[in-house]
Short mmCIF file of C-alpha atoms in Angstrom, two decimals:
data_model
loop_
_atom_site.label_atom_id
_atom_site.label_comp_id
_atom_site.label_asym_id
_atom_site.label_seq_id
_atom_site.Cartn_x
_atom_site.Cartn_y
_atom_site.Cartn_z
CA UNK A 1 122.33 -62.24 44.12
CA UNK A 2 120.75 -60.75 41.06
CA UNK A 3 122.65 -62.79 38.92
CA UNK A 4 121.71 -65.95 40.25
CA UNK A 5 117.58 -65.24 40.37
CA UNK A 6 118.48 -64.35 36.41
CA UNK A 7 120.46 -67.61 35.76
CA UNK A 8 117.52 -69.28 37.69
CA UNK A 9 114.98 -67.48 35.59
CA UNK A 10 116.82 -68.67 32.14
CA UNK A 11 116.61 -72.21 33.39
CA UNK A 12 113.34 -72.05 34.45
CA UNK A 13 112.27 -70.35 31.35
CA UNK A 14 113.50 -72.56 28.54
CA UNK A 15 112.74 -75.73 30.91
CA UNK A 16 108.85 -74.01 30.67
CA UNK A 17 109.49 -72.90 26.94
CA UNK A 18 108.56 -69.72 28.42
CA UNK A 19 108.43 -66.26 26.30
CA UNK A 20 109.02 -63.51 28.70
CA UNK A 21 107.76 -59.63 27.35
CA UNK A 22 109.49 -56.66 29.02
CA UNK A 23 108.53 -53.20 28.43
CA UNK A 24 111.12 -50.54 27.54
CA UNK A 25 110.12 -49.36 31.64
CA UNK A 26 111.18 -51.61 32.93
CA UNK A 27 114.45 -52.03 35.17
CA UNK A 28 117.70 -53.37 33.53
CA UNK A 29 118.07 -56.54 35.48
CA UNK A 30 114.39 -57.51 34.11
CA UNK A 31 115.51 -56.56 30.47
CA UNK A 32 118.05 -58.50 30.42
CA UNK A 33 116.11 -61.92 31.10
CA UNK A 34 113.18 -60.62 28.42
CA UNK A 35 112.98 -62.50 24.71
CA UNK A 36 111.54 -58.93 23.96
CA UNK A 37 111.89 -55.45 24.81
CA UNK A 38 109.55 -52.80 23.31
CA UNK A 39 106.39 -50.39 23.04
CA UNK A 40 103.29 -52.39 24.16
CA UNK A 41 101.63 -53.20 20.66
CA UNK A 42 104.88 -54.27 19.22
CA UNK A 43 105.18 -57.08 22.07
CA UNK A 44 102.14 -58.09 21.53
CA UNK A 45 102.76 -58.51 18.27
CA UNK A 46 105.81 -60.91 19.02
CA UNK A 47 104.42 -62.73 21.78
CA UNK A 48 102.00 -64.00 18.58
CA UNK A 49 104.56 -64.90 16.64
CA UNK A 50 106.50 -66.91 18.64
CA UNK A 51 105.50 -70.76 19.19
CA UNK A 52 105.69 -70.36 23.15
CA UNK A 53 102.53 -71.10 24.56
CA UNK A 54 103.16 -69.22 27.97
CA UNK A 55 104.01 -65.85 27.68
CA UNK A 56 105.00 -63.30 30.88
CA UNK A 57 104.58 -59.47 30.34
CA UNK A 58 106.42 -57.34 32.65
CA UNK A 59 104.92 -54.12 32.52
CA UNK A 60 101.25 -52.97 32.93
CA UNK A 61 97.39 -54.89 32.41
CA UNK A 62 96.34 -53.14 29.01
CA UNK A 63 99.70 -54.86 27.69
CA UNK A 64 98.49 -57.92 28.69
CA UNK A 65 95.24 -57.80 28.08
CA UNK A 66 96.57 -56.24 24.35
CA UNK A 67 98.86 -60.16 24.30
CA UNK A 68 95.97 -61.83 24.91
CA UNK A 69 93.88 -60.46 22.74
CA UNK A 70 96.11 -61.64 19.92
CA UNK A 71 97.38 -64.96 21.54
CA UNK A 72 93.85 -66.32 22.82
CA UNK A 73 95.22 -69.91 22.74
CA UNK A 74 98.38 -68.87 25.36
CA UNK A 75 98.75 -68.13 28.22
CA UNK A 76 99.80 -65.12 29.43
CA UNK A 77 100.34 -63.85 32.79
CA UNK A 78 100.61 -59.96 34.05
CA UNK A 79 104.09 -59.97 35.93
CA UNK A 80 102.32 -57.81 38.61
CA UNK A 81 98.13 -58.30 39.50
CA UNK A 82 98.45 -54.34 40.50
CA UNK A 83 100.39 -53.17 37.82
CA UNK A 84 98.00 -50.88 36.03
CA UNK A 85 97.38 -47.80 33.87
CA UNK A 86 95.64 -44.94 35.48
CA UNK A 87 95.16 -43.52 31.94
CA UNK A 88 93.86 -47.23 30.68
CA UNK A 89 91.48 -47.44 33.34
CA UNK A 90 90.26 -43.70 33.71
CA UNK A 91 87.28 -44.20 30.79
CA UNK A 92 84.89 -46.98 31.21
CA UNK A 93 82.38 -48.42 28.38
CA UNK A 94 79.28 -47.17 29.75
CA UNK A 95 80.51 -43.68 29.43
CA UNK A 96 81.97 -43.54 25.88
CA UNK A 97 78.81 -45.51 24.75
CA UNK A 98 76.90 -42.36 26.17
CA UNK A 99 79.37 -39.82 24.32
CA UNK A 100 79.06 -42.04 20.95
CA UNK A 101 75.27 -41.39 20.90
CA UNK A 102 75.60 -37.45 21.30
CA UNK A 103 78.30 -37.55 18.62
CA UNK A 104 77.60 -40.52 15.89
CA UNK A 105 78.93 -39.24 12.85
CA UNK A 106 82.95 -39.37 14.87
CA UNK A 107 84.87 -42.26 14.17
CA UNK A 108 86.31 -43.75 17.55
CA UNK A 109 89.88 -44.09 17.74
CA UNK A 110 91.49 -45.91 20.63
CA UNK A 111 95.19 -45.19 21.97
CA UNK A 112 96.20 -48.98 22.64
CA UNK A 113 97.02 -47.70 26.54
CA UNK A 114 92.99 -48.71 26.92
CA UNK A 115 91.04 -51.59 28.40
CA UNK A 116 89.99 -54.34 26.51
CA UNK A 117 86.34 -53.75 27.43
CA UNK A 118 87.00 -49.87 26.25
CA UNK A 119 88.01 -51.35 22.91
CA UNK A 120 85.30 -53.26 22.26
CA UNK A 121 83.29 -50.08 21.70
CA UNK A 122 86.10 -48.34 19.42
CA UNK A 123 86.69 -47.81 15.54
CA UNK A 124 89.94 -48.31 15.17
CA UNK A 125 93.13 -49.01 18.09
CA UNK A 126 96.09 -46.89 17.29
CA UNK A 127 100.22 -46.34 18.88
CA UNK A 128 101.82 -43.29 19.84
CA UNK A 129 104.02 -44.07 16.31
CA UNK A 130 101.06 -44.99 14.11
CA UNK A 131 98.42 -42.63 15.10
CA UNK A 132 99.18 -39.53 12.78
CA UNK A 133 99.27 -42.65 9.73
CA UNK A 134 96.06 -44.28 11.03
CA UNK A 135 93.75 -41.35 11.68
CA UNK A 136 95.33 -39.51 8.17
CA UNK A 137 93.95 -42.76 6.45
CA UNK A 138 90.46 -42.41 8.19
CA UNK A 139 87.94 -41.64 5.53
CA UNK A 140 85.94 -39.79 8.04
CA UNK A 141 87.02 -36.49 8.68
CA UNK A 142 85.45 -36.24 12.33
CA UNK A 143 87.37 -38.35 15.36
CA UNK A 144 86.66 -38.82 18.40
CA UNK A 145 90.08 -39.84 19.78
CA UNK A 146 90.41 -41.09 23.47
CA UNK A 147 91.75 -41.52 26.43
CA UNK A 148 95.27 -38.83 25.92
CA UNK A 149 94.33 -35.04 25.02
CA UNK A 150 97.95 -34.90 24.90
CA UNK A 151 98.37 -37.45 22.14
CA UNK A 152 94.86 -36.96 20.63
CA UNK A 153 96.10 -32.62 20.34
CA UNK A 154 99.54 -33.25 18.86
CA UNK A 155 97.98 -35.83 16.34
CA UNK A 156 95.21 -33.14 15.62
CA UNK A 157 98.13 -30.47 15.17
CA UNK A 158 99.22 -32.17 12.20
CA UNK A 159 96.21 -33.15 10.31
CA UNK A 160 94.79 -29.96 10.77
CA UNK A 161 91.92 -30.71 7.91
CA UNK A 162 89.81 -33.26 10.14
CA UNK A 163 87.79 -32.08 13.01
CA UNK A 164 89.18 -33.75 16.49
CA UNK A 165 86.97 -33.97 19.75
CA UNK A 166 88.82 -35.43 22.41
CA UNK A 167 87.48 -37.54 25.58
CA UNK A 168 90.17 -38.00 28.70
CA UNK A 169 92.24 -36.70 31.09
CA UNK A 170 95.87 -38.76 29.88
CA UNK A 171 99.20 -39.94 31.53
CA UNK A 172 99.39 -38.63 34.78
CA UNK A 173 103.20 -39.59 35.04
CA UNK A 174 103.87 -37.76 31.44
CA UNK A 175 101.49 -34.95 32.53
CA UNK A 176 103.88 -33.92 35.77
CA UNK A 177 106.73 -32.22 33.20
CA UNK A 178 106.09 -28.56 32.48
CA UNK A 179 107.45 -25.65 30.41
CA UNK A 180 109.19 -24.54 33.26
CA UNK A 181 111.01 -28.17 33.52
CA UNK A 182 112.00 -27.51 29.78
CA UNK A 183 113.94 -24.38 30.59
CA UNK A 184 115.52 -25.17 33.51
CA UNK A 185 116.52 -28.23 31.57
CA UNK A 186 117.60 -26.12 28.81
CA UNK A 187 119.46 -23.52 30.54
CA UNK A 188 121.25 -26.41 32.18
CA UNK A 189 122.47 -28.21 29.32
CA UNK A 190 122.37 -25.42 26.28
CA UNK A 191 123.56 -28.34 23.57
CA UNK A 192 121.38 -30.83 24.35
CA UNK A 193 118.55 -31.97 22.04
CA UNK A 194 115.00 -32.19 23.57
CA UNK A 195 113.14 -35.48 23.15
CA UNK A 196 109.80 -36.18 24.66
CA UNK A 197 106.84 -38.69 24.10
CA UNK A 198 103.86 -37.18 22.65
CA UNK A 199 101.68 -38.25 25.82
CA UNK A 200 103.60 -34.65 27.19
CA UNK A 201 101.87 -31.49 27.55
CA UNK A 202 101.28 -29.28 24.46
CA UNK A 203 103.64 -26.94 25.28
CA UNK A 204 106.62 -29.25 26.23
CA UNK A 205 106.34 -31.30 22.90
CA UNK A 206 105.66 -28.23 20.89
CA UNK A 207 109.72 -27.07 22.25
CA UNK A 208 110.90 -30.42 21.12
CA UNK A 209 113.45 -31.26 18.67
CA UNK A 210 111.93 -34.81 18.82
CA UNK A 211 108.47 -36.60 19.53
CA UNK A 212 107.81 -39.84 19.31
CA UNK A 213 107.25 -43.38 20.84
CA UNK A 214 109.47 -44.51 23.75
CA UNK A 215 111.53 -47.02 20.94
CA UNK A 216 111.02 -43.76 18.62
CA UNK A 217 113.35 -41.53 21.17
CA UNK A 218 115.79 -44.15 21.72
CA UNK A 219 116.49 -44.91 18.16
CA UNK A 220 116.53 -40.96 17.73
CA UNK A 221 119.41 -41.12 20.42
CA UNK A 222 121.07 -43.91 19.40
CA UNK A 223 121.17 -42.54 15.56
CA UNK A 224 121.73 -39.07 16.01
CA UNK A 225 125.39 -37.45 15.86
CA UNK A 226 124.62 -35.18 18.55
CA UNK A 227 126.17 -36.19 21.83
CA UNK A 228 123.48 -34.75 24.42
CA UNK A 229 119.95 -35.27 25.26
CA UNK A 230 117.11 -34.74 27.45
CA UNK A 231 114.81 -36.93 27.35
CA UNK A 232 110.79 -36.51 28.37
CA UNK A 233 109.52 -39.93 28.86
CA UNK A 234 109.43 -41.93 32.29
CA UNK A 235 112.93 -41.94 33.53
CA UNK A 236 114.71 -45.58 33.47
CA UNK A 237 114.54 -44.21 29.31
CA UNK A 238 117.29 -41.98 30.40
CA UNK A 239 119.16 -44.67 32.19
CA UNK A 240 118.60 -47.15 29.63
CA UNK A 241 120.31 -44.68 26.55
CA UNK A 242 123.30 -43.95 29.15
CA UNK A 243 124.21 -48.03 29.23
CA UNK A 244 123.22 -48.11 25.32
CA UNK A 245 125.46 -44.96 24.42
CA UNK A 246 128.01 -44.44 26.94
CA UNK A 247 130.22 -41.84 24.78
CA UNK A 248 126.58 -39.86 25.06
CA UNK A 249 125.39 -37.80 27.59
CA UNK A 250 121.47 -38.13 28.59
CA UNK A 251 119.44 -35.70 31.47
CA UNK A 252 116.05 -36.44 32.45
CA UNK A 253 113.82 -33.59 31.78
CA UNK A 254 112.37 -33.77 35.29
CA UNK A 255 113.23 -36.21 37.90
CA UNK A 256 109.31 -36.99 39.08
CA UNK A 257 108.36 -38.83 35.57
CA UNK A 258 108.54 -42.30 37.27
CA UNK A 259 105.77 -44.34 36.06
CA UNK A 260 104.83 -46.25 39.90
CA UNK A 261 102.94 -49.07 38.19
CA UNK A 262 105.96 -49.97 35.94
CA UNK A 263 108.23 -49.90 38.80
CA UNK A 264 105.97 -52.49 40.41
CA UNK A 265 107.44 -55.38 38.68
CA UNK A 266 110.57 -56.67 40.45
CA UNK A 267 113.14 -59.70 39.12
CA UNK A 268 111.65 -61.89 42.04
CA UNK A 269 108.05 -61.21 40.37
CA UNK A 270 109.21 -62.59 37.73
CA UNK A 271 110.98 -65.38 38.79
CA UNK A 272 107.80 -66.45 40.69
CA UNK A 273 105.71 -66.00 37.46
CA UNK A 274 108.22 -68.49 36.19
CA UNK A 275 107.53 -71.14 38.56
CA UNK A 276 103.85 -70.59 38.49
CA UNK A 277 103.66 -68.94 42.27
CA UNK A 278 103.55 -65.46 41.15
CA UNK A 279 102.02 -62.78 38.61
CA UNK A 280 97.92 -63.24 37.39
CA UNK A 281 96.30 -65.17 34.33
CA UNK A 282 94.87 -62.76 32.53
CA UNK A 283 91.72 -64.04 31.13
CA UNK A 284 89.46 -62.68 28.58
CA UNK A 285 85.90 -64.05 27.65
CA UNK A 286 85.97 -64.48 23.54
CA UNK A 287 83.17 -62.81 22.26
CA UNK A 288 85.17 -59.66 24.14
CA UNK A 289 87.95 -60.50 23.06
CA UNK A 290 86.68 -60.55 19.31
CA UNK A 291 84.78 -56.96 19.91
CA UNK A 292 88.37 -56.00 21.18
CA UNK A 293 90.37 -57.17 18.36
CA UNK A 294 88.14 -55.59 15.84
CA UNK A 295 89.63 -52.03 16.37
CA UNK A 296 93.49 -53.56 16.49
CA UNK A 297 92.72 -55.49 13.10
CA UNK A 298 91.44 -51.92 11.47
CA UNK A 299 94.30 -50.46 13.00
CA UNK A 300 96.60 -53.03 10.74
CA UNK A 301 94.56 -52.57 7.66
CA UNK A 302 95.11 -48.62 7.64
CA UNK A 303 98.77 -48.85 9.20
#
């Protein structure tokens, strides 16, 4: 059964000369149908490079809204119309324009996991992998960095000479996995190396052997001669590694980091996106989109 909706999705797509974007959340079955697999920016990044004029991103609204915003002239459609980011969506523009006139000497730097309408009133767009680079670069030494505290703290951490004032409550699906998690996990499995996404809490990236992007912890894994993990990031990461490496053990660090809006998207979605029945248009005004794209073009000149 699943292999025939994929075959059926393969025909459909390259009948459509359709480009099909799957986040590294996603489930297998999707994966396997996807052109691309990745970290949000870096698929957006594809989907502009590649002459398909309909694109399909399986994961969450920011990502396609982030496609978009560098493919105006495709079209792209959001695998899921409910499929959203609760960190994405938990700052709106009215209230960061209010927090940029008490504090206008910061330079506003954007985690990409925000709105497009967010962006439009940011500095400068950064990634989980690019964000230490980016704000190092910054020739401002005050940032206002929004919308993780996790993220915007452990890039603070290490640039230690520039004042950081952080706006946002972050991932609530990263935010569930605690310093207790990290030593049951440990006491569990003594040999295995810790690796979480920085969007964790201070104190269970700060007992990491690794932190990085969700591509940044798999090619950790994938490289590394040790032969266990546990892995802090939403959980199909750990299933994902296991088919990857099989001669390599992986543990999630806590078996509630499921991200609920990623795990929206099923293989039928996207088989109906394919035959136009399914999924959501995303559609962007341009002079928003051009506000937006500022901050992600500033982002490329200092990364």
């Amino acid at each position: 059964m699943i292999r025939d909706i994929q075959e059926e999705i393969l025909q459909i797509k390259k009948e459509k000369d359709i480009c099909i974007l799957a986040h590294c959340y996603q489930t297998p079955e999707i994966l396997e149908v996807a052109d691309f697999t990745g970290d949000s920016y870096a698929l957006a990044v594809k989907a502009s490079q590649v002459p398909n004029q309909t694109v399909i991103m399986c994961g969450v609204r920011f990502m396609a809204e982030t496609v978009k915003i560098l493919s105006p002239d495709k079209k792209v459609i959001l695998s899921h119309s409910d499929a959203g980011c609760p960190m994405a969506e938990q700052l709106d523009k009215e209230l960061l324009m209010q927090v940029k006139k008490e504090l206008p000497d910061y330079t506003v730097v954007a985690y990409v996991n925000t709105t497009t309408d967010l962006k439009t009133v940011c500095d400068v767009c950064v990634t989980s992998s690019s964000a230490v680079t980016i704000c190092k670069k910054i020739e401002n030494d005050k940032i206002l960095f929004l919308p993780d505290p996790q993220l915007g703290s452990w890039v603070a951490r290490q640039i230690p000479e520039k004042q950081f004032k952080i706006l946002g409550a972050g991932c609530p699906t990263h935010c569930q996995m605690t310093k207790k998690d990290v030593e049951k996990a440990k006491k569990a499995h003594p040999n295995a190396l810790l690796l979480v996404h920085p969007e964790c809490q201070a104190d269970v990236v700060k007992a990491a052997d690794y932190a990085g992007s969700t591509t940044g912890i798999m090619d950790f894994a994938k490289m590394s001669e040790a032969k266990e993990f546990i892995i802090g990031t939403e959980n199909s990461i750990t299933a994902h590694l296991q088919m990857a490496c099989p001669d390599k053990k992986f543990y999630p660090l806590s078996k509630e980091c499921i991200c609920p809006n990623m795990k929206l998207t099923t293989l039928v979605n996207v088989l109906e996106c394919c035959k136009g029945t399914g999924g959501e248009e995303i559609i962007l005004e341009e002079e928003t989109r051009n506000q937006a794209k500022k901050c992600i073009d500033e982002m490329i000149r200092l990364g």
